[in-house]
Coordinates of C-alpha atoms in Angstrom, one line a residue:
M1 CA -13.2 19.5 3.2
V2 CA -11.1 17.7 5.6
A3 CA -12.8 15.4 8.2
A4 CA -11.4 13.1 10.7
A5 CA -13.3 10.4 12.5
M6 CA -11.8 8.5 15.4
S7 CA -12.9 5.6 17.4
A8 CA -16.6 6.0 18.2
C9 CA -16.6 9.8 17.7
S10 CA -16.5 12.0 14.6
T11 CA -15.0 15.7 14.4
K12 CA -14.1 17.9 11.8
T13 CA -10.7 19.3 11.7
N14 CA -8.8 22.5 10.3
S15 CA -5.7 21.6 8.7
S16 CA -4.1 24.7 10.0
A17 CA -5.4 23.8 13.7
I18 CA -3.2 22.1 16.2
I19 CA -4.1 18.6 16.4
S20 CA -3.8 16.7 19.7
D21 CA -2.0 13.2 19.6
E22 CA -4.7 11.4 21.6
P23 CA -4.8 7.6 21.4
F24 CA -6.9 5.9 18.9
D25 CA -8.3 2.5 18.1
S26 CA -9.4 3.8 14.7
L27 CA -8.7 6.8 12.5
T28 CA -10.2 8.0 9.3
I29 CA -9.0 11.1 7.4
E30 CA -10.6 12.3 4.2
V31 CA -9.6 15.1 2.1
D32 CA -12.5 15.6 -0.5
S33 CA -12.3 18.9 -2.9
M34 CA -12.4 19.8 -6.6
A35 CA -13.8 16.3 -7.3
V36 CA -10.4 14.7 -5.9
S37 CA -10.9 12.5 -2.9
M38 CA -8.2 11.3 -0.8
T39 CA -9.0 8.8 2.2
L40 CA -6.5 7.4 4.7
R41 CA -7.7 5.0 7.3
V42 CA -6.0 3.1 10.4
Y43 CA -7.3 0.3 12.1
G44 CA -5.4 -0.6 15.4
S45 CA -3.7 1.3 17.6
A46 CA 0.2 2.4 18.0
D47 CA 0.7 3.0 21.8
D48 CA 4.2 3.8 22.4
S49 CA 6.6 6.5 20.9
L50 CA 8.7 3.6 18.9
S51 CA 5.4 2.1 17.6
K52 CA 4.1 5.5 16.4
S53 CA 7.4 6.3 14.6
L54 CA 7.5 2.9 12.8
L55 CA 4.1 3.3 11.9
A56 CA 4.7 6.7 10.3
Q57 CA 7.7 5.5 8.5
Y58 CA 5.5 2.6 6.9
V59 CA 3.0 5.2 5.9
N60 CA 5.8 7.3 4.4
E61 CA 7.2 4.5 2.3
T62 CA 3.7 3.1 1.0
L63 CA 2.2 6.5 0.2
F64 CA 4.8 8.8 -1.4
F65 CA 7.0 8.3 -4.4
M66 CA 7.3 11.4 -5.9
E67 CA 10.9 12.9 -6.2
D68 CA 12.3 16.5 -6.1
E69 CA 15.1 18.0 -8.4
N70 CA 17.8 16.2 -6.4
G71 CA 15.9 12.7 -6.7
N72 CA 15.0 12.6 -3.2
I73 CA 11.3 11.6 -2.4
I74 CA 9.2 14.1 -1.2
R75 CA 7.9 13.1 2.2
P76 CA 6.5 14.8 5.4
A77 CA 8.5 14.6 8.3
Y78 CA 7.3 12.8 11.6
E79 CA 7.7 15.0 14.5
G80 CA 6.3 12.7 17.2
N81 CA 2.6 13.6 16.8
L82 CA 1.1 10.6 14.9
R83 CA -2.5 12.4 14.2
A84 CA -0.9 15.6 12.9
F85 CA 1.4 13.5 10.8
L86 CA -1.2 11.3 9.3
Q87 CA -3.4 14.7 8.6
T88 CA -0.3 16.1 6.7
C89 CA -0.1 12.9 4.7
A90 CA -3.3 12.9 3.4
Q91 CA -3.3 16.6 2.6
Q92 CA 0.0 16.1 0.6
K93 CA -1.2 13.2 -1.0
W94 CA -4.4 14.9 -2.1
E95 CA -2.2 17.8 -3.4
E96 CA -0.3 15.2 -5.6
M97 CA -3.5 13.8 -7.0
K98 CA -4.9 17.2 -7.6
N99 CA -1.7 17.9 -9.9
D100 CA -2.2 14.7 -11.4
T101 CA -5.6 15.4 -12.3
F102 CA -5.4 18.8 -13.6
G103 CA -1.9 19.7 -13.8
T104 CA 0.7 21.7 -12.1
P105 CA 0.1 25.6 -11.9
D106 CA 2.6 26.3 -14.6
E107 CA 0.9 23.4 -16.9
E108 CA -2.3 25.3 -16.3
E109 CA -1.1 28.8 -17.1
A110 CA 0.4 27.4 -20.6
D111 CA -2.8 26.0 -21.6
E112 CA -4.9 28.8 -20.8
D113 CA -5.8 29.7 -24.4
S114 CA -6.6 25.9 -25.3
D115 CA -10.1 24.4 -25.9
I116 CA -9.6 22.1 -22.9
P117 CA -11.6 22.6 -20.0
T118 CA -10.3 24.5 -17.2
V119 CA -9.7 23.1 -13.9
E120 CA -12.7 24.9 -12.5
E121 CA -14.8 23.7 -15.3
L122 CA -13.7 20.0 -14.8
A123 CA -14.2 20.0 -11.2
E124 CA -17.8 21.8 -11.5
E125 CA -18.9 19.2 -13.9
A126 CA -17.8 16.4 -11.8
I127 CA -19.4 17.7 -8.8
R128 CA -22.6 18.6 -10.5
D129 CA -22.7 14.9 -11.7
S130 CA -22.0 13.7 -8.0
M131 CA -18.7 12.0 -9.2
S132 CA -14.9 12.0 -8.4
L133 CA -12.5 12.6 -11.1
S134 CA -9.6 11.2 -9.2
T135 CA -9.9 9.0 -5.9
Y136 CA -7.3 7.4 -3.6
E137 CA -8.0 5.1 -0.6
I138 CA -5.5 3.6 1.5
N139 CA -6.3 1.4 4.8
Y140 CA -3.6 0.6 7.3
T141 CA -4.3 -2.4 9.7
K142 CA -2.8 -3.9 12.6
A143 CA -2.8 -7.4 11.3
Y144 CA -0.7 -9.6 13.8
E145 CA 0.7 -9.1 17.2
T146 CA 2.6 -11.2 19.8
D147 CA 4.7 -10.1 22.8
S148 CA 7.5 -9.4 20.8
L149 CA 6.6 -8.6 17.3
V150 CA 3.7 -6.6 15.4
T151 CA 2.7 -6.4 11.8
W152 CA 0.9 -3.6 9.9
T153 CA -0.5 -4.0 6.6
S154 CA -1.7 -1.6 3.9
E155 CA -4.2 -2.0 1.0
Y156 CA -4.6 0.8 -1.6
N157 CA -7.0 1.4 -4.5
F158 CA -6.7 4.5 -6.5
Y159 CA -7.6 6.0 -10.0
I160 CA -6.3 9.2 -11.5
H161 CA -8.6 10.9 -14.1
A162 CA -8.2 10.0 -17.5
T163 CA -5.7 7.1 -16.9
A164 CA -6.4 3.7 -18.4
H165 CA -7.6 1.8 -15.3
P166 CA -7.5 1.9 -11.4
S167 CA -4.6 0.6 -9.6
F168 CA -4.6 -1.5 -6.4
G169 CA -2.5 -3.6 -4.1
G170 CA -0.9 -3.9 -0.8
T171 CA 1.8 -5.1 1.6
G172 CA 3.0 -5.4 5.1
L173 CA 5.6 -4.6 7.5
T174 CA 6.7 -6.7 10.5
F175 CA 8.9 -5.1 13.3
R176 CA 10.4 -6.1 16.5
K177 CA 8.9 -4.4 19.5
A178 CA 12.3 -4.4 21.5
D179 CA 14.3 -2.2 19.2
G180 CA 12.1 -1.4 16.1
Q181 CA 14.1 -3.5 13.8
I182 CA 12.1 -4.3 10.5
L183 CA 12.1 -7.6 9.6
G184 CA 11.8 -8.9 6.0
H185 CA 14.1 -11.0 3.6
D186 CA 16.7 -11.4 6.5
M187 CA 14.1 -13.5 8.6
L188 CA 14.3 -16.2 6.3
K189 CA 17.3 -18.6 5.2
D190 CA 17.6 -21.3 2.7
T191 CA 15.1 -19.6 0.4
D192 CA 17.0 -20.6 -2.8
S193 CA 16.7 -24.4 -1.9
Q194 CA 14.5 -26.6 -3.9
A195 CA 12.3 -27.5 -0.8
F196 CA 11.7 -24.0 -0.1
R197 CA 10.8 -23.0 -3.8
Q198 CA 8.4 -25.8 -3.6
L199 CA 6.6 -24.3 -0.9
M200 CA 6.4 -21.0 -2.9
K201 CA 4.9 -23.0 -5.8
E202 CA 2.3 -24.5 -3.8
G203 CA 1.5 -21.1 -2.0
L204 CA 1.1 -19.6 -5.4
R205 CA -1.3 -22.3 -6.5
Q206 CA -3.3 -22.0 -3.4
W207 CA -3.3 -18.1 -3.9
L208 CA -4.7 -18.4 -7.5
K209 CA -7.2 -20.8 -6.3
D210 CA -8.7 -18.5 -3.6
V211 CA -8.3 -15.2 -4.9
L212 CA -8.7 -15.8 -8.4
E213 CA -10.5 -18.7 -8.6
I214 CA -8.2 -20.6 -10.9
D215 CA -7.2 -24.1 -10.6
A216 CA -3.6 -24.4 -11.7
A217 CA -3.5 -28.2 -11.1
T218 CA -0.1 -28.8 -13.0
D219 CA 3.1 -26.8 -13.6
Q220 CA 2.2 -26.0 -17.1
D221 CA -1.0 -24.1 -15.6
L222 CA 1.2 -22.5 -13.2
K223 CA 3.6 -21.4 -15.8
E224 CA 0.9 -19.9 -18.0
M225 CA 0.0 -17.5 -15.3
L226 CA 3.5 -16.2 -14.6
Y227 CA 4.4 -12.8 -16.1
G228 CA 8.1 -13.6 -17.3
E229 CA 8.1 -16.3 -20.1
S230 CA 11.5 -17.4 -18.5
F231 CA 9.9 -18.0 -15.0
D232 CA 10.0 -21.6 -13.6
P233 CA 7.2 -22.7 -11.4
N234 CA 9.9 -24.5 -9.6
A235 CA 12.3 -21.7 -9.3
L236 CA 10.0 -18.7 -8.4
P237 CA 11.8 -15.3 -7.7
M238 CA 11.5 -13.9 -4.3
P239 CA 9.6 -10.7 -4.0
E240 CA 11.1 -7.2 -4.2
Q241 CA 9.1 -6.2 -1.3
R242 CA 9.9 -7.3 2.5
P243 CA 8.1 -10.6 3.4
F244 CA 5.9 -10.1 6.7
L245 CA 4.1 -12.3 9.4
T246 CA 0.5 -12.7 9.7
T247 CA -1.7 -15.3 11.6
E248 CA -1.7 -17.6 8.8
G249 CA 2.2 -17.7 8.3
V250 CA 4.8 -15.7 6.3
V251 CA 3.6 -13.7 3.3
L252 CA 5.7 -13.1 0.2
P253 CA 4.0 -10.2 -1.4
Y254 CA 4.6 -9.1 -5.0
Y255 CA 3.9 -5.9 -6.9
E256 CA 1.3 -5.8 -9.9
N257 CA 2.7 -8.0 -12.8
E258 CA 6.2 -8.6 -10.9
L259 CA 5.1 -12.7 -10.6
T260 CA 2.0 -12.9 -12.6
F261 CA -0.1 -11.6 -15.4
S262 CA -3.0 -10.8 -13.0
R263 CA -3.7 -7.1 -12.1
E264 CA -4.4 -8.6 -8.7
P265 CA -0.7 -8.6 -6.9
A266 CA 0.1 -11.9 -5.9
M267 CA 0.4 -12.7 -2.4
I268 CA 1.9 -16.1 -1.3
T269 CA 1.3 -17.4 2.2
I270 CA 3.4 -20.1 3.7
P271 CA 2.0 -21.4 6.7
Y272 CA 4.1 -21.6 10.1
D273 CA 4.2 -25.3 10.3
K274 CA 5.8 -25.6 6.9
V275 CA 7.7 -22.5 7.2
K276 CA 9.3 -23.1 10.5
P277 CA 12.6 -24.6 9.2
Y278 CA 13.2 -21.6 7.3
L279 CA 12.7 -18.9 9.9
K280 CA 15.9 -17.6 11.7

């Protein structure tokens, strides 16, 4: 079943049908079959062709990681129709999850004579019990916009059948409206200065308090939360992911276990009144 719900209305769409590229303020695409569920939501509008292209690029970057035999990431091509592109993305991600859940066709054939339940048996049992074997939800939100800049954020939560635990996290992307330039580490300066590292430390302390309800009042308290034993609370590393802008300030987003032991990926926010000297 492939269902698309946009703005205040709801429609059912055949994945093989031509999809119009009408504007939307919100969009939900769900692919749910064989006890595998994929849900992609977009909150906010991308009005012009450049904005649509950049949102499509961001979706591709955050949704797909599988490589082909040449090491190239397998991603759908964006051809100008944002709705059709998002529909294709949801369908391809569902296919990936189906293969992760049940194995590829070659693997299924190799296990034909084993005592392991078949794909059909697993799916039927899960549906009979009103449950999903694997689920993936990802939300894209227009989180910040000015006359010259716009930020999209993403939050994902997924679980693949028979894995140890669910995974979740998120990130963001800020780009300049005039030319589509993506901002990131290059919008900041002097990030290796002691003063900026102190802002990072205080931002981490605030995140621990707000999100994990941990009062890390001292540097030793902070150090105990850091993933690397060699990490110094006064010299925290910059994140691998691009920083982005929100209404509150500059966000430094970290991957799971990149900075802290918590499975909740750290998101350090430095308010504008403090980060202004470090913005280019």
